[in-house]
mmCIF file of C-alpha atoms in Angstrom:
data_model
loop_
_atom_site.group_PDB
_atom_site.id
_atom_site.type_symbol
_atom_site.label_atom_id
_atom_site.label_comp_id
_atom_site.label_asym_id
_atom_site.label_seq_id
_atom_site.Cartn_x
_atom_site.Cartn_y
_atom_site.Cartn_z
ATOM 1 C CA MET A 1 -0.172 0.017 -0.152
ATOM 2 C CA LEU A 2 1.230 3.573 -0.966
ATOM 3 C CA LEU A 3 0.751 6.229 1.738
ATOM 4 C CA GLY A 4 1.680 9.429 0.043
ATOM 5 C CA LEU A 5 1.811 12.615 1.654
ATOM 6 C CA SER A 6 2.178 16.120 -0.427
ATOM 7 C CA MET A 7 2.257 18.766 2.093
ATOM 8 C CA GLN A 8 3.277 21.711 -0.047
ATOM 9 C CA THR A 9 1.136 21.335 -3.357
ATOM 10 C CA ILE A 10 -2.043 21.414 -4.977
ATOM 11 C CA GLY A 11 -2.699 19.022 -7.992
ATOM 12 C CA PRO A 12 0.361 16.554 -9.317
ATOM 13 C CA ASP A 13 3.563 16.743 -8.059
ATOM 14 C CA PRO A 14 6.172 17.137 -10.230
ATOM 15 C CA LEU A 15 8.408 15.634 -7.977
ATOM 16 C CA TYR A 16 5.926 13.003 -7.237
ATOM 17 C CA ALA A 17 6.219 12.073 -11.351
ATOM 18 C CA ALA A 18 10.089 12.147 -10.714
ATOM 19 C CA LEU A 19 10.669 10.150 -7.790
ATOM 20 C CA ARG A 20 8.488 7.456 -9.672
ATOM 21 C CA ASP A 21 10.807 7.768 -12.387
ATOM 22 C CA GLU A 22 13.726 6.889 -10.437
ATOM 23 C CA LEU A 23 12.300 3.569 -9.405
ATOM 24 C CA GLU A 24 13.570 0.014 -10.506
ATOM 25 C CA ILE A 25 12.206 -2.643 -12.601
ATOM 26 C CA GLY A 26 10.079 -4.154 -9.948
ATOM 27 C CA GLU A 27 10.687 -1.685 -7.057
ATOM 28 C CA SER A 28 7.485 -0.411 -5.385
ATOM 29 C CA LEU A 29 6.981 2.907 -3.432
ATOM 30 C CA ARG A 30 5.421 2.428 0.267
ATOM 31 C CA TRP A 31 5.610 5.938 1.219
ATOM 32 C CA TRP A 32 6.653 9.172 -0.431
ATOM 33 C CA GLY A 33 6.680 12.787 1.086
ATOM 34 C CA ARG A 34 7.779 16.155 1.149
ATOM 35 C CA PRO A 35 9.213 18.064 3.982
ATOM 36 C CA VAL A 36 7.485 20.910 6.113
ATOM 37 C CA LYS A 37 8.668 23.835 7.630
ATOM 38 C CA GLY A 38 9.100 23.174 11.320
ATOM 39 C CA PRO A 39 9.171 25.814 14.310
ATOM 40 C CA ALA A 40 12.626 25.242 14.523
ATOM 41 C CA ILE A 41 13.351 26.695 10.860
ATOM 42 C CA VAL A 42 11.032 29.537 11.103
ATOM 43 C CA TRP A 43 12.636 30.539 14.484
ATOM 44 C CA GLY A 44 15.931 30.058 13.044
ATOM 45 C CA ALA A 45 15.243 32.192 9.905
ATOM 46 C CA PHE A 46 14.318 35.159 12.227
ATOM 47 C CA ALA A 47 17.185 34.773 14.602
ATOM 48 C CA ILE A 48 19.353 35.133 11.781
ATOM 49 C CA TRP A 49 17.589 38.080 10.139
ATOM 50 C CA LEU A 50 17.572 39.562 14.348
ATOM 51 C CA PHE A 51 21.461 39.775 13.511
ATOM 52 C CA ALA A 52 21.616 40.310 9.863
ATOM 53 C CA VAL A 53 19.367 43.346 9.704
ATOM 54 C CA PRO A 54 21.493 45.480 12.253
ATOM 55 C CA TRP A 55 24.857 43.954 10.968
ATOM 56 C CA THR A 56 23.634 45.251 7.476
ATOM 57 C CA ALA A 57 22.274 48.608 8.634
ATOM 58 C CA PHE A 58 25.491 49.268 10.203
ATOM 59 C CA ALA A 59 27.931 47.967 7.161
ATOM 60 C CA VAL A 60 25.601 50.530 5.367
ATOM 61 C CA PHE A 61 25.875 53.363 7.268
ATOM 62 C CA TRP A 62 30.101 52.861 8.068
ATOM 63 C CA THR A 63 30.527 52.733 4.285
ATOM 64 C CA TYR A 64 28.457 55.758 3.792
ATOM 65 C CA MET A 65 30.024 57.849 6.646
ATOM 66 C CA ALA A 66 33.443 56.211 4.826
ATOM 67 C CA ALA A 67 32.624 57.754 1.506
ATOM 68 C CA ALA A 68 31.409 61.288 2.709
ATOM 69 C CA GLY A 69 34.331 62.013 4.997
ATOM 70 C CA MET A 70 37.101 60.681 2.184
ATOM 71 C CA SER A 71 35.068 62.945 -0.362
ATOM 72 C CA THR A 72 36.331 65.919 1.448
ATOM 73 C CA MET A 73 40.300 64.685 1.004
ATOM 74 C CA PRO A 74 42.149 66.706 -2.294
ATOM 75 C CA SER A 75 42.041 64.118 -5.228
ATOM 76 C CA GLU A 76 45.968 63.936 -5.407
ATOM 77 C CA GLY A 77 48.174 61.265 -4.890
ATOM 78 C CA MET A 78 47.757 59.418 -1.718
ATOM 79 C CA GLY A 79 44.438 61.068 -0.674
ATOM 80 C CA ASP A 80 43.107 59.867 -4.327
ATOM 81 C CA ILE A 81 43.763 56.031 -3.530
ATOM 82 C CA LEU A 82 41.663 56.760 0.092
ATOM 83 C CA LYS A 83 39.106 58.448 -1.378
ATOM 84 C CA TYR A 84 37.896 55.005 -2.731
ATOM 85 C CA ALA A 85 39.820 52.069 -0.814
ATOM 86 C CA PHE A 86 39.022 53.374 2.618
ATOM 87 C CA PRO A 87 34.910 53.215 1.702
ATOM 88 C CA ALA A 88 35.460 49.728 -0.315
ATOM 89 C CA PHE A 89 36.704 48.250 3.177
ATOM 90 C CA GLY A 90 32.955 48.141 4.041
ATOM 91 C CA LEU A 91 31.876 46.347 1.442
ATOM 92 C CA PRO A 92 32.470 42.944 2.061
ATOM 93 C CA PHE A 93 30.672 43.671 5.249
ATOM 94 C CA ILE A 94 27.383 44.668 3.474
ATOM 95 C CA PHE A 95 27.911 41.400 1.115
ATOM 96 C CA VAL A 96 27.802 39.372 4.120
ATOM 97 C CA GLY A 97 24.948 40.728 5.436
ATOM 98 C CA LEU A 98 23.020 40.525 2.580
ATOM 99 C CA GLY A 99 24.163 36.691 2.182
ATOM 100 C CA MET A 100 22.850 35.933 5.492
ATOM 101 C CA MET A 101 19.320 37.781 4.972
ATOM 102 C CA ALA A 102 19.611 35.368 1.954
ATOM 103 C CA ALA A 103 20.189 32.416 3.808
ATOM 104 C CA PRO A 104 16.282 31.576 4.998
ATOM 105 C CA PHE A 105 15.086 32.032 1.968
ATOM 106 C CA PHE A 106 17.448 29.669 0.043
ATOM 107 C CA ALA A 107 17.276 27.152 2.852
ATOM 108 C CA GLY A 108 13.241 27.392 1.978
ATOM 109 C CA ARG A 109 13.571 26.659 -1.755
ATOM 110 C CA ALA A 110 16.034 23.682 -0.971
ATOM 111 C CA GLU A 111 12.937 22.008 1.177
ATOM 112 C CA ARG A 112 10.144 23.202 -1.457
ATOM 113 C CA ASP A 113 12.572 21.045 -3.845
ATOM 114 C CA THR A 114 12.903 18.241 -1.784
ATOM 115 C CA ILE A 115 10.878 14.804 -1.814
ATOM 116 C CA TYR A 116 11.531 11.848 0.236
ATOM 117 C CA GLY A 117 10.560 8.055 -0.607
ATOM 118 C CA VAL A 118 11.006 4.590 0.728
ATOM 119 C CA SER A 119 10.319 1.653 -1.302
ATOM 120 C CA ASP A 120 10.384 -1.919 -0.733
ATOM 121 C CA ARG A 121 14.292 -2.371 -1.452
ATOM 122 C CA ARG A 122 15.932 1.550 -0.079
ATOM 123 C CA VAL A 123 15.273 4.808 0.928
ATOM 124 C CA ILE A 124 15.489 7.720 -1.746
ATOM 125 C CA ARG A 125 16.082 11.586 -1.336
ATOM 126 C CA LEU A 126 15.435 13.511 -4.439
ATOM 127 C CA GLN A 127 16.356 17.611 -4.608
ATOM 128 C CA GLY A 128 16.271 19.622 -7.105
ATOM 129 C CA LYS A 129 14.308 20.519 -10.414
ATOM 130 C CA GLY A 130 14.841 19.515 -13.946
ATOM 131 C CA ARG A 131 18.943 19.121 -14.726
ATOM 132 C CA LYS A 132 19.722 20.135 -11.526
ATOM 133 C CA MET A 133 17.803 17.263 -9.763
ATOM 134 C CA SER A 134 19.947 15.171 -7.507
ATOM 135 C CA VAL A 135 19.128 11.593 -6.505
ATOM 136 C CA THR A 136 20.540 9.731 -3.386
ATOM 137 C CA SER A 137 19.266 6.600 -1.823
ATOM 138 C CA ILE A 138 20.327 3.982 0.846
ATOM 139 C CA ALA A 139 19.954 0.086 0.142
ATOM 140 C CA ALA A 140 18.149 -1.643 3.099
ATOM 141 C CA ARG A 141 21.459 -3.530 3.809
ATOM 142 C CA GLN A 142 22.818 -0.133 4.399
ATOM 143 C CA ILE A 143 20.070 0.944 7.036
ATOM 144 C CA GLY A 144 21.688 0.488 10.711
ATOM 145 C CA PRO A 145 20.256 2.200 13.907
ATOM 146 C CA VAL A 146 17.817 4.831 13.059
ATOM 147 C CA ILE A 147 17.331 7.243 15.658
ATOM 148 C CA ARG A 148 14.166 9.557 15.795
ATOM 149 C CA SER A 149 13.509 13.553 16.922
ATOM 150 C CA GLU A 150 10.106 15.504 17.005
ATOM 151 C CA ARG A 151 9.267 19.021 18.249
ATOM 152 C CA GLN A 152 5.632 20.144 18.117
ATOM 153 C CA GLY A 153 4.567 17.789 15.559
ATOM 154 C CA VAL A 154 7.826 17.702 13.340
ATOM 155 C CA GLY A 155 10.280 15.559 13.155
ATOM 156 C CA LYS A 156 13.424 14.022 12.252
ATOM 157 C CA LEU A 157 15.164 10.666 10.988
ATOM 158 C CA LYS A 158 18.636 9.690 11.319
ATOM 159 C CA ILE A 159 19.577 6.791 9.674
ATOM 160 C CA GLN A 160 23.208 5.264 10.589
ATOM 161 C CA THR A 161 24.801 3.791 7.436
ATOM 162 C CA HIS A 162 28.306 3.215 8.305
ATOM 163 C CA SER A 163 31.386 4.533 10.435
ATOM 164 C CA TYR A 164 34.786 5.985 9.280
ATOM 165 C CA GLN A 165 37.732 7.652 10.435
ATOM 166 C CA ASP A 166 38.315 11.008 10.511
ATOM 167 C CA ASP A 167 41.633 12.546 11.780
ATOM 168 C CA GLY A 168 42.236 9.233 13.977
ATOM 169 C CA ASP A 169 38.330 9.672 15.753
ATOM 170 C CA ARG A 170 35.666 7.377 14.394
ATOM 171 C CA ARG A 171 32.534 8.775 13.191
ATOM 172 C CA THR A 172 29.140 7.666 11.863
ATOM 173 C CA GLY A 173 27.727 8.654 8.883
ATOM 174 C CA THR A 174 24.066 9.314 8.154
ATOM 175 C CA PHE A 175 21.229 9.412 5.974
ATOM 176 C CA ASP A 176 19.203 12.257 7.250
ATOM 177 C CA LEU A 177 14.907 12.679 6.821
ATOM 178 C CA ASN A 178 13.857 16.141 7.798
ATOM 179 C CA GLY A 179 10.594 17.781 8.215
ATOM 180 C CA LEU A 180 8.721 14.547 8.310
ATOM 181 C CA ALA A 181 4.795 15.473 9.629
ATOM 182 C CA ASP A 182 4.651 11.219 10.388
ATOM 183 C CA ALA A 183 8.171 10.736 11.558
ATOM 184 C CA ARG A 184 6.877 7.605 13.205
ATOM 185 C CA LYS A 185 5.439 6.209 10.638
ATOM 186 C CA VAL A 186 8.288 6.693 8.490
ATOM 187 C CA GLU A 187 10.073 5.737 11.328
ATOM 188 C CA ARG A 188 8.515 2.184 11.341
ATOM 189 C CA LEU A 189 8.934 1.957 7.340
ATOM 190 C CA VAL A 190 12.478 2.208 7.443
ATOM 191 C CA ARG A 191 12.660 -0.104 10.615
ATOM 192 C CA GLU A 192 10.774 -2.966 8.351
ATOM 193 C CA LEU A 193 12.831 -2.046 5.590
ATOM 194 C CA GLY A 194 16.268 -2.978 7.403
ATOM 195 C CA ARG A 195 14.557 -5.799 8.837
ATOM 196 C CA SER A 196 14.024 -7.402 5.636
ATOM 197 C CA VAL A 197 17.640 -8.460 5.073
ATOM 198 C CA ASP A 198 18.456 -8.323 8.604
ATOM 199 C CA PRO A 199 15.733 -10.130 10.784
ATOM 200 C CA ALA A 200 18.033 -10.002 13.769
ATOM 201 C CA ALA A 201 18.073 -6.174 13.773
ATOM 202 C CA PRO A 202 16.502 -4.704 16.839
ATOM 203 C CA ARG A 203 13.084 -3.604 16.712
ATOM 204 C CA GLU A 204 13.073 -1.104 19.791
ATOM 205 C CA PRO A 205 13.015 2.232 18.482
ATOM 206 C CA ALA A 206 15.822 4.780 19.302
ATOM 207 C CA ASN A 207 14.021 8.130 20.045
ATOM 208 C CA ALA A 208 15.541 11.295 21.020
ATOM 209 C CA ALA A 209 13.506 14.644 22.484
#
C-alpha cells in the first residue's frame, strides 16, 4: 500500500513523478512525502534576521560615512587612493549581511525542491528540479540504527549507514530525512525495510527528544 503525503503542493506533484521515474523494475514505493517547515526552521530564520538586519544596516551606514568623509580629501596622490579604498573596506561586510538575510530563502527553496521516498528496496532522497536534480539513496542492507527526534509535530530521522575514521576519530555517517509530519510512520517503514535483510535487527526504536 502506498502512503503518500504531498504537503506543499496542490494538484499533481512534479517531484512525485520524478521520484516514480527513479524506481527500478519491480520496485514499489511504500511511502513518499515532502518536508514541512518546523518551528525550529521558522525561529532559526527569525534569529538570523535579528542579527543580519542590524549588521547590514551598520555596514551600510559605516560605508556611507566613510565615503562622505573621504570625499573632502584632495584628489591627489595618496588621498585619491584612500578616497575609494577606505569606503570599499565596508563592502565585504555589506555582502556578508546580505548573504545572511538571503540564507533563509535559499534554505526554504531547498525544502520546496525535496521529496523523500521509502520503497521495498531502499530509502530515497530527491532534490532539485530539471537538470539540476540529484538523487541519493541507501539500500536496505545499509540501514543501521535509526534515531527519531520530534518537536511540535515535525520530526527528523537520522539513519546510521556506516562508520569511518576522521583525523583518528571514529565517526558515523548518516542519511537524514528532515521535516517529517509523520516521522513515527516513516521510522516504522524504514525499520521494517532494514529488518527485511536482517531479521535479527533490534525492534526497539531509538528516540531523541
